[in-house]
Backbone as numpy.savetxt, mean C-alpha at the origin, in Angstrom:
# Nx Ny Nz CAx CAy CAz Cx Cy Cz
-12.83 -9.92 19.66 -12.81 -8.93 18.57 -12.64 -9.65 17.24
-13.50 -9.35 16.30 -13.43 -10.01 14.99 -12.14 -9.71 14.26
-11.79 -10.59 13.35 -10.69 -10.34 12.44 -11.20 -9.79 11.12
-10.34 -9.75 10.13 -10.69 -9.26 8.80 -10.30 -10.29 7.75
-11.10 -10.38 6.69 -10.69 -11.10 5.51 -10.83 -10.18 4.31
-9.97 -10.38 3.33 -9.96 -9.55 2.12 -10.85 -10.20 1.09
-11.89 -9.48 0.65 -12.84 -10.11 -0.28 -12.72 -9.58 -1.70
-12.05 -8.43 -1.89 -11.84 -7.95 -3.26 -10.77 -6.88 -3.26
-10.25 -6.59 -4.45 -9.26 -5.54 -4.62 -9.57 -4.75 -5.89
-8.92 -3.60 -6.02 -9.01 -2.79 -7.23 -7.79 -1.90 -7.29
-7.52 -1.35 -8.46 -6.35 -0.48 -8.60 -6.57 0.54 -9.71
-5.74 1.57 -9.72 -5.80 2.60 -10.75 -4.42 3.20 -10.91
-4.04 3.45 -12.16 -2.74 4.05 -12.47 -2.93 5.24 -13.39
-2.04 6.23 -13.31 -2.10 7.34 -14.27 -1.83 6.86 -15.69
-2.15 7.72 -16.63 -1.94 7.38 -18.05 -0.46 7.35 -18.42
0.34 8.19 -17.79 1.72 8.39 -18.22 2.68 7.43 -17.54
3.34 6.60 -18.32 4.39 5.73 -17.83 5.74 6.39 -18.08
6.59 6.40 -17.06 7.89 7.06 -17.14 9.00 6.01 -16.98
9.73 5.79 -18.04 10.80 4.79 -18.02 12.06 5.36 -17.39
12.99 4.47 -17.05 14.29 4.92 -16.56 15.01 5.75 -17.61
14.85 5.39 -18.87 15.50 6.14 -19.94 14.98 7.58 -20.00
13.67 7.74 -19.77 13.11 9.10 -19.76 13.64 9.90 -18.58
13.76 9.27 -17.43 14.33 9.97 -16.27 15.77 10.38 -16.51
16.49 9.55 -17.25 17.89 9.85 -17.53 18.06 11.13 -18.35
16.98 11.58 -19.00 17.02 12.84 -19.75 16.80 14.04 -18.82
16.36 13.78 -17.58 16.08 14.86 -16.63 17.15 15.00 -15.55
17.82 13.90 -15.21 18.75 13.89 -14.10 19.92 12.96 -14.44
21.05 13.14 -13.78 22.25 12.36 -14.08 22.10 10.94 -13.57
21.57 10.07 -14.41 21.39 8.66 -14.07 21.24 7.86 -15.35
21.10 6.58 -15.26 20.81 5.75 -16.43 20.07 4.50 -15.99
19.54 3.78 -16.95 18.71 2.62 -16.66 19.48 1.57 -15.87
20.71 1.29 -16.24 21.49 0.26 -15.57 21.72 0.62 -14.11
21.99 1.89 -13.83 22.23 2.34 -12.45 20.99 2.15 -11.60
19.84 2.57 -12.13 18.59 2.47 -11.37 18.19 1.02 -11.16
18.21 0.23 -12.23 17.75 -1.15 -12.16 18.62 -1.98 -11.21
19.94 -1.79 -11.29 20.83 -2.60 -10.46 20.70 -2.27 -8.98
20.34 -1.06 -8.65 20.26 -0.64 -7.25 18.87 -0.76 -6.65
17.84 -0.81 -7.49 16.48 -0.79 -6.97 15.57 -1.86 -7.55
15.84 -2.33 -8.75 14.93 -3.23 -9.45 13.81 -2.51 -10.17
13.79 -1.18 -10.09 12.73 -0.38 -10.73 13.10 -0.09 -12.18
12.14 -0.31 -13.09 12.37 -0.05 -14.51 11.46 1.05 -15.05
10.33 1.26 -14.41 9.42 2.33 -14.80 8.54 2.68 -13.62
7.80 3.77 -13.76 6.82 4.19 -12.77 5.80 5.04 -13.50
4.72 5.44 -12.81 3.66 6.24 -13.42 3.57 7.60 -12.73
3.41 8.65 -13.54 3.21 10.00 -13.02 1.87 10.53 -13.50
1.18 11.24 -12.62 -0.10 11.85 -13.00 0.09 12.93 -14.06
-0.85 12.99 -14.97 -0.92 14.05 -15.98 -2.09 14.97 -15.64
-2.33 15.93 -16.51 -3.41 16.89 -16.29 -4.74 16.15 -16.10
-5.48 16.55 -15.08 -6.77 15.94 -14.79 -6.71 14.72 -13.92
-5.50 14.28 -13.54 -5.33 13.12 -12.67 -4.73 13.57 -11.34
-5.12 12.88 -10.28 -4.63 13.24 -8.95 -4.78 12.05 -8.02
-4.29 12.22 -6.80 -4.47 11.18 -5.79 -5.95 10.85 -5.61
-6.79 11.87 -5.60 -8.23 11.66 -5.41 -8.84 10.90 -6.58
-8.53 11.30 -7.80 -9.14 10.63 -8.95 -8.70 9.17 -9.01
-7.45 8.89 -8.65 -6.98 7.51 -8.64 -7.66 6.72 -7.53
-7.83 7.34 -6.36 -8.50 6.67 -5.25 -9.93 6.30 -5.61
-10.64 7.21 -6.24 -12.04 6.95 -6.64 -12.10 5.78 -7.61
-11.19 5.77 -8.59 -11.20 4.70 -9.60 -10.88 3.34 -8.97
-9.87 3.29 -8.10 -9.50 2.03 -7.46 -10.61 1.53 -6.54
-11.21 2.45 -5.78 -12.28 2.08 -4.86 -13.50 1.57 -5.63
-13.82 2.22 -6.73 -14.96 1.78 -7.55 -14.75 0.37 -8.05
-13.53 0.07 -8.50 -13.24 -1.28 -9.00 -13.34 -2.31 -7.89
-12.82 -1.97 -6.72 -12.89 -2.91 -5.59 -14.34 -3.22 -5.21
-15.19 -2.20 -5.22 -16.61 -2.43 -4.89 -17.28 -3.28 -5.97
-16.97 -3.01 -7.24 -17.53 -3.82 -8.33 -17.11 -5.28 -8.19
-15.84 -5.49 -7.89 -15.34 -6.86 -7.78 -15.95 -7.59 -6.58
-16.29 -6.84 -5.54 -16.93 -7.45 -4.37 -18.43 -7.61 -4.57
-18.95 -7.04 -5.65 -20.39 -7.04 -5.92 -21.17 -6.44 -4.75
-20.64 -5.33 -4.24 -21.29 -4.57 -3.18 -21.75 -3.23 -3.72
-22.81 -2.70 -3.15 -23.25 -1.35 -3.47 -22.58 -0.37 -2.50
-22.46 0.89 -2.86 -21.90 1.88 -1.94 -22.63 1.92 -0.61
-23.92 1.63 -0.61 -24.70 1.69 0.62 -24.35 0.57 1.61
-23.62 -0.45 1.17 -23.25 -1.55 2.05 -21.92 -1.31 2.77
-21.23 -0.23 2.42 -19.93 0.08 3.05 -20.17 0.72 4.41
-19.49 0.21 5.43 -19.69 0.68 6.80 -18.61 1.62 7.29
-17.50 1.72 6.59 -16.50 2.76 6.87 -15.56 2.83 5.67
-14.94 3.99 5.50 -14.01 4.21 4.39 -12.77 4.89 4.94
-11.63 4.20 4.84 -10.37 4.72 5.35 -9.39 4.80 4.18
-8.77 5.96 4.03 -7.80 6.14 2.95 -6.44 6.45 3.54
-5.41 5.77 3.09 -4.04 6.02 3.50 -3.33 6.82 2.40
-2.74 7.95 2.79 -2.03 8.78 1.81 -1.16 9.79 2.53
-0.08 10.22 1.85 0.71 11.37 2.31 0.66 12.49 1.29
-0.11 12.30 0.21 -0.09 13.27 -0.89 -1.49 13.56 -1.42
-2.46 13.64 -0.50 -3.82 13.97 -0.93 -3.90 15.35 -1.56
-4.97 15.58 -2.28 -5.11 16.85 -3.02 -5.21 18.04 -2.08
-5.81 17.86 -0.91 -6.03 18.96 0.03 -5.65 18.52 1.44
-5.30 19.51 2.29 -5.16 19.21 3.72 -6.52 18.80 4.28
-7.55 19.45 3.82 -8.93 19.07 4.11 -9.80 19.61 2.98
-10.80 18.91 2.51 -11.31 17.64 2.99 -10.37 16.47 2.70
-10.55 15.42 3.46 -9.74 14.22 3.29 -10.05 13.55 1.95
-9.12 12.72 1.49 -9.39 11.92 0.29 -10.60 11.02 0.54
-10.69 10.45 1.73 -11.80 9.55 2.04 -13.14 10.27 1.90
-13.21 11.53 2.35 -14.46 12.29 2.20 -14.81 12.50 0.74
-13.78 12.74 -0.08 -14.03 12.97 -1.51 -14.43 11.68 -2.20
-13.89 10.55 -1.76 -14.33 9.25 -2.27 -15.77 9.00 -1.86
-16.10 9.32 -0.62 -17.48 9.15 -0.13 -18.46 9.89 -1.02
-18.16 11.15 -1.33 -19.06 11.95 -2.15 -19.15 11.41 -3.57
-18.02 11.02 -4.13 -18.00 10.57 -5.53 -18.72 9.24 -5.71
-18.60 8.35 -4.73 -19.20 7.01 -4.87 -20.59 6.93 -4.27
-21.00 7.95 -3.51 -22.32 7.91 -2.90 -22.40 7.00 -1.70
-21.29 6.95 -0.92 -21.34 6.17 0.32 -22.30 6.85 1.30
-22.79 6.07 2.25 -23.72 6.62 3.24 -23.08 7.75 4.04
-23.92 8.63 4.55 -23.42 9.75 5.35 -23.25 9.39 6.82
-23.81 8.27 7.27 -23.75 7.91 8.69 -22.65 6.90 8.98
-21.52 7.01 8.25 -20.39 6.10 8.48 -19.13 6.95 8.68
-18.13 6.41 9.40 -16.86 7.13 9.55 -16.04 7.08 8.27
-15.51 8.22 7.87 -14.59 8.31 6.73 -13.42 9.20 7.14
-12.21 8.75 6.92 -11.05 9.53 7.32 -9.81 9.07 6.61
-8.78 9.93 6.62 -7.48 9.59 6.07 -6.52 9.19 7.18
-5.55 8.35 6.83 -4.48 7.92 7.73 -3.16 8.27 7.07
-2.26 8.88 7.81 -0.92 9.18 7.30 0.09 8.33 8.05
0.47 7.22 7.44 1.53 6.37 7.99 2.48 5.98 6.86
2.55 6.85 5.84 3.47 6.65 4.72 3.31 5.26 4.11
4.41 4.55 3.93 4.38 3.30 3.18 3.71 2.15 3.92
3.50 2.32 5.23 2.74 1.33 5.99 1.26 1.69 6.05
0.87 2.76 5.36 -0.46 3.34 5.53 -1.61 2.40 5.30
-1.54 1.55 4.28 -2.66 0.66 3.98 -2.90 -0.31 5.14
-1.83 -0.79 5.75 -1.98 -1.74 6.86 -2.46 -1.03 8.13
-1.97 0.17 8.37 -2.50 0.97 9.47 -3.99 1.24 9.25
-4.36 1.59 8.01 -5.76 1.88 7.69 -6.64 0.65 7.90
-6.13 -0.52 7.55 -6.89 -1.76 7.77 -7.13 -1.99 9.26
-6.12 -1.71 10.09 -6.29 -1.88 11.52 -7.30 -0.89 12.09
-7.26 0.35 11.60 -8.26 1.35 12.00 -9.66 0.89 11.60
-9.78 0.39 10.38 -11.07 -0.09 9.89 -11.60 -1.23 10.75
-10.72 -2.13 11.14 -11.14 -3.24 11.99 -11.74 -2.72 13.30
-11.06 -1.77 13.91 -11.57 -1.21 15.16 -12.91 -0.53 14.99
-13.08 0.20 13.88 -14.35 0.89 13.64 -15.47 -0.10 13.38
-15.18 -1.15 12.61 -16.22 -2.15 12.34 -16.64 -2.86 13.63
-15.67 -3.22 14.44 -16.01 -3.92 15.69 -16.73 -2.99 16.66
-16.30 -1.72 16.71 -16.92 -0.79 17.63 -18.31 -0.36 17.23
-18.54 -0.27 15.91 -19.82 0.24 15.42 -20.75 -0.86 14.91
-20.29 -2.09 14.93 -21.15 -3.19 14.49 -21.27 -3.33 12.99
-20.32 -2.77 12.21 -20.39 -2.88 10.76 -19.76 -4.16 10.24
-19.92 -4.36 8.92 -19.41 -5.59 8.30 -18.34 -5.32 7.25
-18.51 -4.28 6.41 -17.61 -4.08 5.29 -16.87 -2.74 5.41
-15.56 -2.80 5.17 -14.72 -1.59 5.14 -14.12 -1.43 3.76
-14.14 -0.21 3.25 -13.45 0.13 2.02 -12.15 0.82 2.43
-11.01 0.16 2.14 -9.71 0.68 2.54 -8.89 0.96 1.29
-8.30 2.15 1.24 -7.64 2.64 0.03 -6.24 3.12 0.37
-5.30 2.89 -0.52 -3.99 3.53 -0.46 -3.77 4.27 -1.76
-3.50 5.56 -1.70 -3.34 6.33 -2.95 -2.25 7.37 -2.78
-1.52 7.65 -3.85 -0.46 8.64 -3.80 -0.28 9.35 -5.14
0.02 10.63 -5.05 0.53 11.41 -6.18 1.88 11.98 -5.74
2.86 11.10 -5.61 4.16 11.51 -5.09 4.94 12.35 -6.09
4.58 12.28 -7.35 5.29 13.08 -8.36 5.19 14.57 -8.07
4.14 14.97 -7.34 3.97 16.40 -7.03 4.97 16.90 -5.99
5.61 15.95 -5.24 6.55 16.38 -4.21 7.95 15.80 -4.44
8.25 15.46 -5.68 9.59 14.98 -6.01 10.48 16.13 -6.43
11.72 16.09 -6.02 12.75 17.01 -6.50 13.42 16.33 -7.69
13.09 16.79 -8.88 13.56 16.11 -10.09 15.02 16.39 -10.40
15.72 17.09 -9.49 17.17 17.26 -9.63 17.92 16.34 -8.67
17.20 15.63 -7.82 17.81 14.74 -6.83 17.67 13.30 -7.29
18.75 12.76 -7.83 18.67 11.41 -8.41 18.53 10.33 -7.36
18.79 10.65 -6.09 18.66 9.63 -5.05 17.20 9.38 -4.65
16.30 10.33 -4.99 14.89 10.14 -4.64 13.96 10.10 -5.85
14.22 10.93 -6.87 13.24 11.04 -7.96 13.12 9.76 -8.76
14.14 8.91 -8.72 14.10 7.65 -9.47 13.23 6.59 -8.79
12.93 6.80 -7.51 12.32 5.74 -6.70 10.80 5.71 -6.75
10.17 6.89 -6.85 8.76 6.99 -6.50 7.85 7.12 -7.72
6.60 6.70 -7.51 5.59 6.80 -8.56 4.22 7.04 -7.97
3.26 7.27 -8.83 1.87 7.54 -8.44 1.01 6.31 -8.70
-0.06 6.18 -7.94 -1.00 5.08 -8.15 -1.94 4.94 -6.98
-2.89 4.03 -7.11 -3.84 3.76 -6.03 -4.25 2.30 -6.07
-4.46 1.75 -4.87 -5.00 0.41 -4.72 -6.05 0.43 -3.64
-7.01 -0.47 -3.72 -8.09 -0.50 -2.73 -8.47 -1.94 -2.45
-9.03 -2.14 -1.28 -9.53 -3.45 -0.91 -10.82 -3.33 -0.12
-11.70 -4.30 -0.28 -12.87 -4.41 0.58 -12.56 -5.49 1.60
-12.65 -5.11 2.88 -12.36 -6.01 3.99 -13.64 -6.32 4.73
-13.81 -7.56 5.09 -15.02 -8.01 5.79 -14.67 -8.42 7.22
-15.42 -7.89 8.17 -15.26 -8.28 9.57 -15.87 -9.66 9.77
-15.07 -10.56 10.35 -15.55 -11.93 10.51 -14.92 -12.56 11.74
-15.66 -13.39 12.46 -15.10 -14.06 13.64 -14.32 -15.32 13.30
-14.35 -15.74 12.04 -13.80 -17.05 11.69 -12.42 -16.99 11.05
-12.09 -15.92 10.34 -10.81 -15.88 9.63 -9.65 -15.62 10.58
-8.54 -16.31 10.36 -7.33 -16.07 11.13 -6.78 -14.70 10.75
-6.59 -13.86 11.75 -6.14 -12.49 11.51 -5.16 -12.09 12.60
-4.16 -11.30 12.24 -3.25 -10.73 13.24 -2.62 -9.49 12.64
-2.30 -8.52 13.50 -1.53 -7.37 13.03 -0.51 -6.97 14.09
0.48 -6.22 13.63 1.59 -5.79 14.47 2.03 -4.44 13.93
1.87 -3.38 14.73 2.13 -2.02 14.27 3.12 -1.33 15.19
3.98 -0.47 14.63 4.91 0.27 15.46 5.60 1.38 14.69
6.44 2.13 15.38 7.19 3.23 14.76 8.37 3.58 15.62
9.38 4.18 15.00 10.59 4.60 15.71 10.64 6.11 15.87
9.83 6.85 15.13 9.80 8.30 15.26 11.06 8.96 14.73
11.25 8.90 13.40 12.47 9.42 12.77 12.11 10.22 11.53
12.97 11.17 11.17 12.81 11.94 9.94 13.71 11.44 8.84
14.07 10.15 8.88 14.92 9.58 7.84 14.27 9.68 6.47
12.94 9.66 6.43 12.18 9.99 5.21 11.23 11.10 5.60
11.26 12.21 4.91 10.37 13.30 5.29 10.01 14.15 4.09
8.90 14.88 4.23 8.47 15.88 3.26 7.75 16.96 4.05
8.09 18.22 3.79 7.52 19.32 4.54 6.02 19.43 4.31
5.32 19.95 5.31 3.89 20.15 5.20 3.56 21.46 4.50
2.27 21.87 4.49 1.88 23.11 3.83 2.65 24.30 4.37
3.06 25.19 3.49 3.82 26.38 3.89 4.30 27.14 2.68
5.18 28.09 2.90 5.63 28.96 1.81 6.68 28.30 0.93
7.36 27.27 1.46 8.42 26.62 0.70 7.89 25.36 0.02
8.39 25.07 -1.19 7.97 23.82 -1.87 8.34 22.61 -1.02
7.49 21.61 -1.05 7.73 20.39 -0.29 8.32 19.33 -1.20
9.45 18.76 -0.81 10.07 17.68 -1.57 10.38 16.52 -0.65
10.27 15.31 -1.17 10.67 14.13 -0.41 12.18 14.15 -0.21
12.59 13.94 1.02 14.01 13.80 1.36 14.19 12.48 2.09
15.30 11.81 1.80 15.47 10.48 2.38 16.93 10.19 2.65
17.22 9.62 3.82 18.54 9.11 4.15 18.56 7.63 3.75
19.02 7.36 2.54 18.89 6.04 1.95 19.48 4.92 2.77
20.68 5.11 3.28 21.33 4.04 4.03 20.59 3.74 5.33
20.13 4.80 6.00 19.40 4.60 7.25 18.09 3.86 7.01
17.42 4.19 5.91 16.16 3.52 5.58 16.42 2.06 5.23
17.47 1.79 4.48 17.80 0.39 4.13 18.05 -0.42 5.40
18.86 0.13 6.31 19.18 -0.60 7.54 17.90 -0.87 8.35
17.02 0.13 8.42 15.77 -0.05 9.14 14.90 -1.11 8.48
14.78 -1.06 7.15 13.89 -1.97 6.43 14.31 -3.42 6.60
15.60 -3.69 6.51 16.05 -5.08 6.60 15.98 -5.61 8.03
15.80 -4.71 8.99 15.52 -5.12 10.36 14.01 -5.28 10.58
13.22 -4.35 10.02 11.78 -4.32 10.29 11.03 -5.46 9.62
11.38 -5.80 8.38 10.64 -6.84 7.65 10.72 -8.19 8.38
11.92 -8.69 8.71 11.96 -9.96 9.45 11.26 -9.87 10.80
11.39 -8.71 11.49 10.72 -8.56 12.79 9.20 -8.70 12.63
8.64 -8.08 11.61 7.20 -8.16 11.40 6.77 -9.57 11.02
7.50 -10.21 10.13 7.16 -11.56 9.71 7.22 -12.52 10.90
8.31 -12.46 11.64 8.47 -13.36 12.78 7.44 -13.06 13.87
7.10 -11.76 14.04 6.12 -11.39 15.05 4.72 -11.91 14.72
4.32 -11.80 13.45 3.00 -12.31 13.05 2.95 -13.82 13.16
4.02 -14.49 12.77 4.04 -15.95 12.88 3.96 -16.39 14.34
4.64 -15.66 15.22 4.58 -16.00 16.64 3.18 -15.77 17.20
2.52 -14.70 16.76 1.17 -14.41 17.25 0.17 -15.48 16.83
0.34 -16.03 15.65 -0.64 -16.95 15.08 -0.27 -18.42 15.24
0.98 -18.71 15.61 1.42 -20.10 15.71 1.68 -20.73 14.35
1.78 -19.91 13.30 2.04 -20.41 11.96 3.53 -20.41 11.66
3.89 -21.05 10.57 5.24 -20.96 10.03 5.13 -20.41 8.61
6.26 -20.09 8.01 6.23 -19.60 6.63 5.65 -20.64 5.68
5.74 -21.91 6.04 5.14 -22.96 5.20 3.62 -22.80 5.13
3.02 -22.17 6.14 1.57 -21.99 6.19 1.12 -20.73 5.44
2.07 -19.90 5.01 1.77 -18.64 4.33 1.85 -18.85 2.82
0.84 -18.39 2.10 0.84 -18.54 0.65 1.62 -17.44 -0.05
1.46 -16.18 0.42 2.18 -15.06 -0.18 2.65 -14.11 0.91
3.88 -13.66 0.79 4.37 -12.54 1.60 4.39 -11.32 0.69
3.63 -10.30 1.07 3.48 -9.10 0.25 4.12 -7.93 1.00
5.35 -7.62 0.64 6.07 -6.52 1.28 5.80 -5.21 0.56
6.00 -4.10 1.29 6.03 -2.80 0.63 7.08 -2.84 -0.46
6.70 -2.37 -1.65 7.55 -2.49 -2.84 8.43 -1.25 -3.00
9.51 -1.20 -2.21 10.39 -0.03 -2.24 11.66 -0.30 -3.04
12.24 -1.47 -2.84 13.55 -1.75 -3.42 13.74 -3.26 -3.44
14.06 -3.79 -4.60 14.22 -5.24 -4.75 15.33 -5.78 -3.85
16.39 -4.98 -3.66 17.52 -5.44 -2.85 17.12 -5.61 -1.38
16.20 -4.76 -0.91 15.72 -4.90 0.48 15.03 -6.24 0.66
14.09 -6.56 -0.24 13.35 -7.81 -0.12 14.28 -9.00 -0.26
15.20 -8.95 -1.22 16.13 -10.07 -1.41 17.01 -10.27 -0.18
17.43 -9.17 0.44 18.25 -9.27 1.64 17.48 -9.97 2.75
16.19 -9.63 2.89 15.37 -10.23 3.95 15.08 -11.70 3.67
14.87 -12.04 2.42 14.68 -13.45 2.07 15.89 -14.28 2.50
17.06 -13.75 2.22 18.30 -14.45 2.60 18.43 -14.52 4.12
18.13 -13.42 4.80 18.25 -13.38 6.26 17.33 -14.37 6.94
16.13 -14.55 6.36 15.14 -15.46 6.93 15.28 -16.89 6.42
16.19 -17.10 5.46 16.30 -18.40 4.77 14.92 -18.83 4.27
14.22 -17.88 3.66 12.84 -18.07 3.23 12.78 -18.42 1.75
11.72 -19.10 1.31 11.55 -19.41 -0.12 11.23 -18.15 -0.91
12.08 -17.78 -1.84 11.92 -16.54 -2.58 10.61 -16.49 -3.36
10.10 -17.65 -3.78 8.90 -17.67 -4.61 7.66 -17.24 -3.85
7.72 -17.16 -2.53 6.57 -16.70 -1.74 6.49 -15.17 -1.68
7.55 -14.47 -2.05 7.61 -13.02 -1.91 7.27 -12.36 -3.24
6.12 -11.70 -3.27 5.64 -11.05 -4.49 6.41 -9.76 -4.73
6.72 -9.49 -6.00 7.43 -8.25 -6.36 6.77 -7.63 -7.59
6.58 -6.32 -7.56 6.12 -5.61 -8.76 6.73 -4.22 -8.88
7.76 -3.92 -8.07 8.34 -2.57 -8.11 8.98 -2.25 -9.44
9.30 -3.27 -10.24 9.89 -2.99 -11.55 8.95 -2.18 -12.44
7.62 -2.34 -12.24 6.65 -1.66 -13.08 6.13 -0.36 -12.47
6.12 -0.27 -11.14 5.44 0.85 -10.48 6.35 1.73 -9.64
7.54 1.27 -9.29 8.36 2.00 -8.35 7.74 1.97 -6.96
8.20 2.86 -6.10 7.70 2.97 -4.73 6.48 3.90 -4.73
5.32 3.34 -4.50 4.09 4.14 -4.49 3.56 4.35 -3.07
4.44 4.23 -2.08 4.11 4.50 -0.68 2.84 3.77 -0.25
1.82 4.49 0.20 0.63 3.83 0.75 -0.12 2.99 -0.28
0.10 3.24 -1.57 -0.55 2.46 -2.61 0.17 1.15 -2.91
1.38 1.00 -2.39 2.25 -0.11 -2.77 1.65 -1.48 -2.46
1.25 -1.71 -1.22 0.74 -3.03 -0.84 -0.60 -3.34 -1.51
-1.58 -2.42 -1.54 -2.82 -2.77 -2.26 -2.63 -2.96 -3.76
-1.68 -2.23 -4.37 -1.37 -2.49 -5.79 -0.81 -3.89 -5.97
0.03 -4.33 -5.03 0.58 -5.68 -5.11 -0.51 -6.73 -4.93
-1.41 -6.50 -3.98 -2.51 -7.44 -3.76 -3.39 -7.54 -5.00
-3.65 -6.39 -5.63 -4.48 -6.43 -6.84 -3.73 -7.07 -8.00
-2.40 -6.91 -8.03 -1.61 -7.59 -9.04 -1.70 -9.10 -8.91
-1.69 -9.60 -7.69 -1.87 -11.04 -7.47 -3.23 -11.50 -7.96
-4.26 -10.70 -7.65 -5.62 -11.06 -8.09 -5.71 -11.08 -9.62
-5.23 -10.02 -10.24 -5.36 -9.90 -11.69 -4.60 -11.00 -12.42
-3.49 -11.45 -11.83 -2.68 -12.48 -12.49 -3.17 -13.89 -12.18
-4.27 -14.00 -11.43 -4.85 -15.31 -11.14 -4.08 -16.13 -10.12
-3.28 -15.45 -9.29 -2.44 -16.18 -8.33 -3.04 -16.26 -6.94
-4.30 -15.82 -6.79 -4.99 -15.93 -5.50 -6.08 -16.99 -5.59
-6.21 -17.76 -4.53 -7.27 -18.76 -4.41 -7.96 -18.56 -3.05
-9.27 -18.79 -2.98 -9.97 -18.63 -1.71 -9.29 -19.41 -0.59
-9.15 -18.76 0.56 -8.51 -19.38 1.72 -7.02 -19.13 1.82
-6.42 -18.52 0.81 -4.98 -18.25 0.87 -4.67 -17.26 1.98
-3.53 -17.48 2.64 -3.06 -16.60 3.70 -2.03 -15.64 3.15
-2.24 -14.36 3.39 -1.40 -13.30 2.86 -0.76 -12.56 4.02
0.56 -12.61 4.11 1.28 -11.89 5.17 1.83 -10.62 4.56
1.24 -9.49 4.91 1.61 -8.19 4.34 2.54 -7.46 5.32
3.59 -6.85 4.78 4.59 -6.19 5.61 4.91 -4.81 5.04
4.84 -3.78 5.90 5.14 -2.43 5.46 6.23 -1.79 6.33
6.94 -0.84 5.74 7.93 -0.03 6.46 8.03 1.29 5.71
8.28 2.39 6.45 8.33 3.64 5.71 8.52 4.86 6.57
8.03 6.00 6.07 8.24 7.31 6.67 7.85 7.35 8.14
8.65 8.10 8.94 8.48 8.08 10.38 9.11 6.84 10.98
9.71 6.04 10.07 10.19 4.70 10.40 9.09 3.91 11.10
7.93 3.93 10.45 6.82 3.07 10.86 7.03 1.67 10.31
6.41 0.72 10.96 6.45 -0.66 10.47 5.13 -1.33 10.80
4.78 -2.33 9.99 3.50 -2.99 10.18 3.53 -4.37 9.53
2.91 -5.32 10.20 2.69 -6.64 9.63 1.23 -7.01 9.83
0.62 -7.59 8.82 -0.79 -7.96 8.90 -1.02 -9.29 8.18
-1.70 -10.21 8.84 -2.09 -11.46 8.21 -3.54 -11.37 7.80
-3.79 -11.54 6.50 -5.15 -11.52 5.97 -5.43 -12.85 5.26
-6.69 -13.23 5.23 -7.14 -14.37 4.43 -7.88 -13.85 3.21
-7.57 -14.42 2.06 -8.25 -14.03 0.82 -9.54 -14.83 0.68
-10.66 -14.15 0.79 -11.95 -14.81 0.57 -12.23 -14.93 -0.92
-11.85 -13.87 -1.67 -12.11 -13.88 -3.10 -13.29 -13.03 -3.46
-13.27 -12.50 -4.71 -14.37 -11.72 -5.20 -15.64 -12.56 -5.20
-16.77 -11.91 -5.03 -18.04 -12.63 -4.94 -18.30 -13.49 -6.16
-18.01 -12.95 -7.35 -18.28 -13.72 -8.56 -17.31 -14.89 -8.70
-16.15 -14.78 -8.04 -15.15 -15.85 -8.13 -15.53 -17.06 -7.28
-16.14 -16.78 -6.11 -16.43 -17.87 -5.18 -17.86 -18.37 -5.28
-18.67 -17.76 -6.12 -20.08 -18.15 -6.23 -20.20 -19.55 -6.83
């Protein structure tokens, strides 16, 4: 079964940036409290005319441009989200229509919360291998601001909106591995469609304990599968939920902190968009080189966890 390599990324953010100081005008908190406990300094919220779908379309368009691919070359489109505009049609279907992807390819959404992008990549790999395709468009997008309780300072300070996308290529040559699982818990939950408003609820301590267990487990599991060590990994890209979680895991693993990318200070926790936004941040900042190994790690709602090793091939114009 072929592996996957990442050949391009893209991202999209809402127009409105919301600082900790602005949140402090809505709920009993302050910048020092938020920053010291999470590392988050700002996040983005959708304004009128913006949504999970519009962000997904923009991020996917950029990823295709950077890969120098046409919509007709995409062999499947998988979108990870917990906050799509509709129960149906899926965000992926709306991206398909907006970008003019072919009609004879699978398009679907995946709900695995903050691990969603990595789950979606694994689904895409299976579809490409099963159907004989080459390129997958994988998206993580969220409009979490629509389901935040702005009176609950334990959750409303954490989350933001955004989208990230990647074009993945099926290849027999790139080193690839994934590790997926779940514990089946409501430690993070949001109600589905119904008569009552849906708000994110979270048992913070339980999630912290799970995260600091899951991240090392995923990293060590991927290294064991591939026979690599952390010295062989160029970047560890964790779900960007809380700076203290990542720092705790770095210490637990006795790992070099400079390998662990962080951007939650600017975006907050964007759930399924978190990892692709981080990957695109690495690309935009010029910190990716062809052949780099990226160990991505997710943890989140349902107490899902995921680890994925990808190789960065680079945008077509970069490697030409």
